[in-house]
Coordinates of C-alpha atoms in Angstrom, one line a residue:
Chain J
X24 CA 20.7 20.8 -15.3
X25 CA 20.6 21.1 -18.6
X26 CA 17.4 20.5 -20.8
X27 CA 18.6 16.8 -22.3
X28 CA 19.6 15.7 -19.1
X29 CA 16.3 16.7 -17.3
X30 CA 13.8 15.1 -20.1
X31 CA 16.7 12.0 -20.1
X32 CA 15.8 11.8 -15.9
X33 CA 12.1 12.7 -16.2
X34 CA 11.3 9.6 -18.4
X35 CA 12.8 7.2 -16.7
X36 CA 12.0 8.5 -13.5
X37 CA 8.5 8.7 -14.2
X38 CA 8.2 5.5 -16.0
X39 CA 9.3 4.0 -12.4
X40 CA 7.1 6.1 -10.5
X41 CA 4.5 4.6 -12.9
X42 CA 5.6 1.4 -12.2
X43 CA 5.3 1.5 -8.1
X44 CA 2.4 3.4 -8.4
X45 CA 0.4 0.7 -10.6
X46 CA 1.3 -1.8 -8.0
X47 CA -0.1 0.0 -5.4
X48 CA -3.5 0.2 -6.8
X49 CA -3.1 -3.2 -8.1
X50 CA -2.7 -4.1 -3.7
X51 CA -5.7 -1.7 -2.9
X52 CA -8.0 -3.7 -5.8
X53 CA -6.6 -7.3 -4.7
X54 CA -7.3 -6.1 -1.0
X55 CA -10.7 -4.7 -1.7
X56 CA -9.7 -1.6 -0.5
X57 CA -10.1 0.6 -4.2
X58 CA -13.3 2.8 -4.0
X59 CA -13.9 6.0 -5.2
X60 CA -14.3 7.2 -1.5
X61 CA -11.0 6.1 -0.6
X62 CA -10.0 8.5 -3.5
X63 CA -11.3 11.5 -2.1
X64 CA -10.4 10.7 1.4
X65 CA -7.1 9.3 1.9
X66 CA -4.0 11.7 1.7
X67 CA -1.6 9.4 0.4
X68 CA -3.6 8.1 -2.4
X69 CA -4.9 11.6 -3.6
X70 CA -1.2 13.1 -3.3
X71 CA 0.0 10.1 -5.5
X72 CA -2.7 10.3 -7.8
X73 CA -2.1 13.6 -8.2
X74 CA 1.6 13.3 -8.9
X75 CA 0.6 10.5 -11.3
X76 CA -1.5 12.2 -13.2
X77 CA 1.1 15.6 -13.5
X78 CA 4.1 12.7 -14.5
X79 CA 2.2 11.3 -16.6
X80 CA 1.1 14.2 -18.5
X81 CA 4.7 15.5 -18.7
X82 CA 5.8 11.7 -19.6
X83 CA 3.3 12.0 -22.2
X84 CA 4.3 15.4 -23.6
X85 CA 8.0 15.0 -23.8
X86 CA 7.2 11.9 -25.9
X87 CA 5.0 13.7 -28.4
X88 CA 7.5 16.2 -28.4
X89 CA 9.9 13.5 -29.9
X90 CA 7.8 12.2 -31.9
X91 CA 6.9 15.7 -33.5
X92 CA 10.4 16.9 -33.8
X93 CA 11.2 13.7 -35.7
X94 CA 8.1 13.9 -38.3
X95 CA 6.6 17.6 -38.3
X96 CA 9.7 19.3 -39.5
X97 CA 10.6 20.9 -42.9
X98 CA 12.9 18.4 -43.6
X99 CA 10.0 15.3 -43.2
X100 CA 7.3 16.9 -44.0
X101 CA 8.9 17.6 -46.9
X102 CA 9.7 14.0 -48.5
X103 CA 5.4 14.6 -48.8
X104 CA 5.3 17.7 -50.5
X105 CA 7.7 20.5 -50.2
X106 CA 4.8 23.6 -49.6
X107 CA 3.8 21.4 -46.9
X108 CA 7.3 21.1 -45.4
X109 CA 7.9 24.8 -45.5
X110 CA 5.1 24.9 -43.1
X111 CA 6.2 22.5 -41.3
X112 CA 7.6 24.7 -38.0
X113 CA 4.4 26.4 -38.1
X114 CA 2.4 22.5 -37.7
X115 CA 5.1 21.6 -34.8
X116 CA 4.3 24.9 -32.8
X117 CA 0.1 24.1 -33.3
X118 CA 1.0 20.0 -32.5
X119 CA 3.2 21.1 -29.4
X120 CA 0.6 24.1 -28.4
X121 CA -2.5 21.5 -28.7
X122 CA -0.6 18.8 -26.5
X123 CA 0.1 21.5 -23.9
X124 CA -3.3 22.9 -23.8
X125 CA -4.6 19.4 -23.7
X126 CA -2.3 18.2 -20.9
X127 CA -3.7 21.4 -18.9
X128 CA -6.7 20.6 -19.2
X129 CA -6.4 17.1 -17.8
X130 CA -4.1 17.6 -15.1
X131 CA -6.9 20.3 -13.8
X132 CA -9.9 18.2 -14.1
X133 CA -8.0 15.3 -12.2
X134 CA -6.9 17.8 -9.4
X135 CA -10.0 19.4 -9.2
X136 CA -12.3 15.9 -8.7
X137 CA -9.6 14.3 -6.5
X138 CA -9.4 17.5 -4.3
X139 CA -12.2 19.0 -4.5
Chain P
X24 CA 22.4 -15.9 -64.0
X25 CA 21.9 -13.4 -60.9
X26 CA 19.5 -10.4 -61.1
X27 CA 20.9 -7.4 -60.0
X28 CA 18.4 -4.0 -59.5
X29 CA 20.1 -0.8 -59.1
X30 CA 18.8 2.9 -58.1
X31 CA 19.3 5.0 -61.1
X32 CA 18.7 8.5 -60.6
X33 CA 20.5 11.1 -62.4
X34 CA 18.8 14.6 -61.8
X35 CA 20.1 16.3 -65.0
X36 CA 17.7 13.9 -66.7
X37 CA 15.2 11.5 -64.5
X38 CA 12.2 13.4 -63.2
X39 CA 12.3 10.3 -60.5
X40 CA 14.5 7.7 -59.6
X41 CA 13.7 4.4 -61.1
X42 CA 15.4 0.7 -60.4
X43 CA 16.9 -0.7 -63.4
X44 CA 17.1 -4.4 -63.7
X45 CA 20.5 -6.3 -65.2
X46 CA 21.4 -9.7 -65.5
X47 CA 24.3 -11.5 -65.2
X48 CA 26.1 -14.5 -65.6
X49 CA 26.5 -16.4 -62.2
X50 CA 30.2 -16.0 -61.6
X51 CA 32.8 -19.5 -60.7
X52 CA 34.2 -17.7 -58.1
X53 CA 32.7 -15.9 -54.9
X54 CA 33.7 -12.6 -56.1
X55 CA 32.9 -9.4 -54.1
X56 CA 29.9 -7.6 -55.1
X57 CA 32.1 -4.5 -56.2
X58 CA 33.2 -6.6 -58.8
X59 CA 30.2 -7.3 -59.9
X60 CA 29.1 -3.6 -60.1
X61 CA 32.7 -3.1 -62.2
X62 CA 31.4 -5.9 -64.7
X63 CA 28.4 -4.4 -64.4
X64 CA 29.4 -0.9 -65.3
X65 CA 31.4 -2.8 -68.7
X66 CA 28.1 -3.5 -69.7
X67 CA 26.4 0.1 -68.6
X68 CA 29.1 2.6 -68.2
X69 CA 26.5 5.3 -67.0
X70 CA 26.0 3.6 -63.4
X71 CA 27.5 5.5 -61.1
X72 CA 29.3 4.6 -57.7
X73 CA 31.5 5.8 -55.6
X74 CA 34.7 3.2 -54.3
X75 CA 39.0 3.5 -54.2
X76 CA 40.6 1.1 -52.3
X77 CA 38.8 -2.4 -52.7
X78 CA 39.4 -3.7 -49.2
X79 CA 37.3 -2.1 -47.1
X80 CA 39.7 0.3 -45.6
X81 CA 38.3 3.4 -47.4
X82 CA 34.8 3.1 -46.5
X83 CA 33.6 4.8 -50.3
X84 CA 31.4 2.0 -51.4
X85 CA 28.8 2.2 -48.7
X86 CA 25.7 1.4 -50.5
X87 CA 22.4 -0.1 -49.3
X88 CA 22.5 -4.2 -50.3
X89 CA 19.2 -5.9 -50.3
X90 CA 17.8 -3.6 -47.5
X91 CA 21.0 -3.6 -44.9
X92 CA 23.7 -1.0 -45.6
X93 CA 27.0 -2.4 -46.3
X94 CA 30.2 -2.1 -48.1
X95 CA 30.3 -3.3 -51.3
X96 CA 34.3 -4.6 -51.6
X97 CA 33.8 -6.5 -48.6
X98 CA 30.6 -8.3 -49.4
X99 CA 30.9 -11.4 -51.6
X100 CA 27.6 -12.0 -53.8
X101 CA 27.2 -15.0 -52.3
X102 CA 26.3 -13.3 -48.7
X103 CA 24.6 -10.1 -50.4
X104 CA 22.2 -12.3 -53.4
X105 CA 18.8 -13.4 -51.9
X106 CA 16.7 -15.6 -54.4
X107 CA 18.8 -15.1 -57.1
X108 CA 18.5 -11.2 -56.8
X109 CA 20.3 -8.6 -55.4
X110 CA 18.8 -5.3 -55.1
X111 CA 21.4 -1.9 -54.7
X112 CA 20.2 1.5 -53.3
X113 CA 22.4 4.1 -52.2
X114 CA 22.9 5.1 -48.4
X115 CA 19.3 6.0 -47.1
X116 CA 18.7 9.2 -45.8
X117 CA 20.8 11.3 -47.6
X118 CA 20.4 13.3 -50.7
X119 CA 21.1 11.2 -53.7
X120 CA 23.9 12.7 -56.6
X121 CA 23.6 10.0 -59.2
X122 CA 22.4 6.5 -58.7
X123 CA 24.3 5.0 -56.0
X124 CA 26.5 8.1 -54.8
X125 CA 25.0 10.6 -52.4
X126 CA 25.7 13.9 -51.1
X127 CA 27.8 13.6 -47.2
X128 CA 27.8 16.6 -46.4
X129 CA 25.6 16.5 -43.4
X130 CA 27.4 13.2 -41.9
X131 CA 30.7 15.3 -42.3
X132 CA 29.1 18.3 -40.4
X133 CA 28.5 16.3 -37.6
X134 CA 31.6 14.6 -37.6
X135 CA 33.1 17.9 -37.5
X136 CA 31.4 19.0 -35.1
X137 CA 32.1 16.7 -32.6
X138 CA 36.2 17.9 -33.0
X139 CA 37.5 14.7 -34.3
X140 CA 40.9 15.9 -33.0
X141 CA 43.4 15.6 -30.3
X142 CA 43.5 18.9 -28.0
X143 CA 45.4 19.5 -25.7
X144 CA 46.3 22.4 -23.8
X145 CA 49.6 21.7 -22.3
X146 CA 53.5 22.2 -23.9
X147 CA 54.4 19.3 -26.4
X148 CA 56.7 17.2 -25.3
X149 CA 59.6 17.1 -27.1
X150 CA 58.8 13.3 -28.7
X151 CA 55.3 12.4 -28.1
X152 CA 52.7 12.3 -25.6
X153 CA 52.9 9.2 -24.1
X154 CA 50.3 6.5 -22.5
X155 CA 50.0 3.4 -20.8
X156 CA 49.4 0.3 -22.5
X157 CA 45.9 0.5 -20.1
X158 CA 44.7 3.6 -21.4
X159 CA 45.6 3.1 -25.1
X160 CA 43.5 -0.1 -25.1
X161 CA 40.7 1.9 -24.3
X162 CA 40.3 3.1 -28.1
X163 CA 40.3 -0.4 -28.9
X164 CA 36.9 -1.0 -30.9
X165 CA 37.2 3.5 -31.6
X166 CA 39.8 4.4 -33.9
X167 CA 38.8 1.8 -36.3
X168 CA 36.0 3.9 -38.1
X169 CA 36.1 4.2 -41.5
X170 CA 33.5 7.0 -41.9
X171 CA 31.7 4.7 -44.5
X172 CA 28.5 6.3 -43.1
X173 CA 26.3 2.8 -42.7
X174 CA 25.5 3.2 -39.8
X175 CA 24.1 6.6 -39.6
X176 CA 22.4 6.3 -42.5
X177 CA 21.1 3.3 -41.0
X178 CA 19.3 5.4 -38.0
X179 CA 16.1 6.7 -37.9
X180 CA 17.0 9.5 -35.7
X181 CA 19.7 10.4 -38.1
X182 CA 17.2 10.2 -41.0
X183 CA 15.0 13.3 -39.2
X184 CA 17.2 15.1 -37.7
X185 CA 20.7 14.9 -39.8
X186 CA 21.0 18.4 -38.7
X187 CA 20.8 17.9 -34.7
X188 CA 21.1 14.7 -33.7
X189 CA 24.6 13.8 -34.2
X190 CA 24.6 9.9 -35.3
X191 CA 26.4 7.1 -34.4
X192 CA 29.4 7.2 -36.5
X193 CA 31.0 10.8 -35.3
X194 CA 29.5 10.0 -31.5
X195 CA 31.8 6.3 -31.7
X196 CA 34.6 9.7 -32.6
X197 CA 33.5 11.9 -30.0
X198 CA 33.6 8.6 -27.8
X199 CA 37.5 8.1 -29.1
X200 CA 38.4 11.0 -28.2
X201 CA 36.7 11.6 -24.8
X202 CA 38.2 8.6 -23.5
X203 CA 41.9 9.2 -24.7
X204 CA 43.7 9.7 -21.5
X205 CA 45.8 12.4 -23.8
X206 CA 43.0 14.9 -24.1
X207 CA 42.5 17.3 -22.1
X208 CA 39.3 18.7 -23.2
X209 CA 36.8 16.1 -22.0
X210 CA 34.1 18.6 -20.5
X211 CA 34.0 21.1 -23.0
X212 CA 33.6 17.6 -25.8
X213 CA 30.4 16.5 -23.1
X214 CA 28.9 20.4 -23.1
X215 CA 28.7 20.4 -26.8
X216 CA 27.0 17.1 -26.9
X217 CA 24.3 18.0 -23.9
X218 CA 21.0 19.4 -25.7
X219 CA 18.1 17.4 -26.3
X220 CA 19.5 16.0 -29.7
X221 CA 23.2 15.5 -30.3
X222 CA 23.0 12.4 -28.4
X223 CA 19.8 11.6 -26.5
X224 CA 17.9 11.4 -29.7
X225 CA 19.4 7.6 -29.7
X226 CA 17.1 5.1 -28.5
X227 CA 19.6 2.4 -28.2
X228 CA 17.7 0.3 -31.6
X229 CA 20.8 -0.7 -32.8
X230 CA 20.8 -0.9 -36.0
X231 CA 24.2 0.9 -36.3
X232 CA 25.7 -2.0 -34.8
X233 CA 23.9 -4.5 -37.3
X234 CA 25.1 -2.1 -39.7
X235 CA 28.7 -1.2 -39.2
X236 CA 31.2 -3.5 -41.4
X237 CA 34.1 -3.5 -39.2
X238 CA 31.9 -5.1 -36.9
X239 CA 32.2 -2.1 -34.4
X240 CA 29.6 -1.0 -31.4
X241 CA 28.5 2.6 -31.6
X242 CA 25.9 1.9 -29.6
X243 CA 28.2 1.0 -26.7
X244 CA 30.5 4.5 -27.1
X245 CA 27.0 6.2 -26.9
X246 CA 26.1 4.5 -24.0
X247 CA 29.1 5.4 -22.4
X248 CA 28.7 9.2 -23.2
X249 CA 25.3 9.2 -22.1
X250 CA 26.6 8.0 -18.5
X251 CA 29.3 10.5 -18.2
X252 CA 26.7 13.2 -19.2
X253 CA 24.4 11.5 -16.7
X254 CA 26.8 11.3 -13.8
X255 CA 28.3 13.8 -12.0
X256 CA 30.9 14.7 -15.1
X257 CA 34.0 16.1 -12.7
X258 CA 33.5 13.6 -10.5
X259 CA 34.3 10.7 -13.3
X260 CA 37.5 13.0 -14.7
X261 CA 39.0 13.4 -11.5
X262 CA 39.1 9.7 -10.8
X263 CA 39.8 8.9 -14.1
X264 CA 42.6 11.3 -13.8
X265 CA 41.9 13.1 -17.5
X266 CA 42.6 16.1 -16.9

C-alpha cells in the first residue's frame, strides 16, 4: 500500500475508531462504571485505551504533517520573507522532528500508567 | 458611474503592486465586463490583460472579480459590480507578469503531467476507435475544460503546493481520460497520481466548483479517482472492461 493510500485509510479509520471508542466511555460514565481502577484493571478498556492513545497520536501527526507541508515550505514561507523561506525545509524537518518526539513521549507515558 | 480597481503591477517599474482606481460611465446596456476593461484600456492603454476569443471558449481572461475568480467575457457588469464597485486582481496563487496576466507555467506542468492524451497500445483501426453511445456519455461534464485555470487557482492546496498537488483542473483531465473506455492505460494514469499529494491533498472544499465558469464539477472527477485509487484498482477495470 502505497504511502497516500495508507494516511488516506489511517484518518478515516481512526476518526471512527474515535468515534466508537468515545461512546464507550460515554456508556461506562452514564453506567457509573468509569473509575480509574477499572482503567488499570480491565483488559479491554486498557487495550482500547492504549490503541486510542497510539491512533490518536498518529491521527494527530499525519495532520500536522499537512498542515506543515502546506505552510513551512520555501515556497510559503517565502511570501514572508525570502531568507526565511530558504530555510524553510530545514523549519519542516525541526516541526515534523518535534511532533514525533512529542507523540513518543505521550504514547509512552499513557502505556506506562495504564500498564504498569 | 461604476468604480472599477485594478491590480497594477508591472516589475520593470513598481517596487509593489498597487490597486488603481478608474471610473466610468455606467453603460445602457449589460455589457460584459471584458468590455469594460477594453474601454477601460482606451482610457489607460498600459493595463494589461490577457483574452482572444470573447465567448468564453478560450478560457484567457481568467481573472479574479470582486474576490471569486471568473472569466471576464462571460461576466456581465451587472453580475460582477457590488456597490457600485468592482474590484479586478489577477488569478491568485500564481506569479504575477503585469497587472492582471500571470505566469501558468506551473498549472501547465501539472496538466502535463497528468498525460492529457489518448494512449493506447493496440493497432489503429483503420477509421477510428470506436465507442458506445454509454461510454462516450461518460466524458460528459470532462472534455469541456477550458484550462482557464479558476479553479485551481481557486484552491488552497494548489496555492502551497502548485508543485505536488496536482489541482482540480488537470485531475477533471486525468479524470477524462481515465474513464474513456478507449484508453488503455488506466493503471499506469492511477500510479502516477498515488503519493500523498497529486490528489489526496484535496479536501473536497469546493471552491473549484463555485469557481469553474462552464459550471463543471472537479470535485466530483476527484472523487471518483480517489475511489478507484481506494478500491481494489484491477478489480474496477476488469469489470469495467478497460482494458
Amino acid at each position: 500500500m502505497n504511502i497516500g493510500k495508507f494516511f488516506w485509510y489511517l484518518q478515516r479509520y481512526s476518526a471512527l475508531y474515535f468515534l466508537f471508542f468515545l461512546g464507550y466511555l460515554e456508556y461506562l460514565y452514564w453506567s457509573d462504571q468509569l473509575a480509574f481502577d477499572l482503567v488499570t484493571s480491565n483488559l479491554a478498556l486498557k487495550v482500547s485505551l492504549s490503541l486510542f492513545i497510539i491512533l490518536a497520536c498518529m491521527h494527530g501527526f499525519v495532520g500536522l504533517w499537512t498542515v506543515g507541508t502546506d505552510y513551512f515550505t520555501k515556497r510559503t514561507l517565502g511570501f514572508i520573507s525570502p531568507r526565511l523561506g530558504s530555510y524553510g525545509d530545514l523549519i519542516r524537518k525541526i516541526y515534523e522532528g518535534f511532533f514525533v518526539l512529542l507523540g513518543m513521549v505521550i504514547v509512552n507515558l499513557y502505556l506506562l500508567t495504564i500498564w504498569s | 458611474m461604476i468604480n472599477v480597481n485594478i491590480y497594477r503591477y508591472n516589475p520593470e517599474t513598481d517596487q509593489f503592486p498597487y490597486m488603481q482606481a478608474y471610473s466610468i460611465e455606467r453603460p445602457k446596456k449589460d455589457i460584459m465586463l471584458l468590455e469594460l476593461l477594453n474601454i477601460l484600456k482606451e482610457q489607460d492603454s498600459s493595463i494589461s490583460y490577457r483574452r482572444s476569443c470573447r465567448e468564453g471558449v478560450c478560457g484567457s481572461d481568467g481573472m479574479n472579480i470582486n474576490g471569486k475568480n471568473g472569466l471576464a467575457c462571460i461576466t456581465p457588469i451587472s453580475t460582477a459590480i457590488q456597490k457600485d464597485k468592482i474590484d479586478l486582481r489577477p488569478l491568485p496563487g500564481l506569479p504575477v507578469i503585469r497587472d492582471l496576466v500571470v505566469d501558468m507555467t506551473e498549472f501547465y506542468a501539472q496538466y502535463d503531467k497528468i498525460k492529457p492524451f489518448l494512449q493506447n497500445d493496440s493497432a489503429p483501426p483503420a477509421i477510428e476507435r470506436l465507442q458506445s453511445p454509454e461510454d462516450r456519455a461518460k466524458l460528459d461534464g470532462l472534455y469541456e475544460c477550458i484550462l482557464c485555470a479558476c479553479c485551481s487557482t481557486s484552491c488552497p492546496s494548489f496555492w502551497w503546493n502548485p508543485d505536488k498537488f496536482v489541482g482540480p483542473a488537470a485531475l477533471l483531465q486525468a479524470y477524462r481520460f481515465i474513464a474513456d473506455s478507449r484508453d488503455t492505460k488506466t493503471l499506469e494514469r492511477l500510479d502516477n497520481l498515488s503519493d500523498p499529494f497529486s490528489v489526496y491533498r484535496c479536501h473536497g472544499i469546493m471552491n473549484c466548483v463555485s469557481a469553474c465558469p462552464k459550471d463543471l464539477n472537479p470535485n466530483h472527477a476527484i472523487g471518483e479517482i480517489k475511489s478507484m485509487l481506494l478500491s481494489n484498482k484491477r478489480n474496477i477495470i476488469a469489470s469495467d472492461g478497460v482494458s
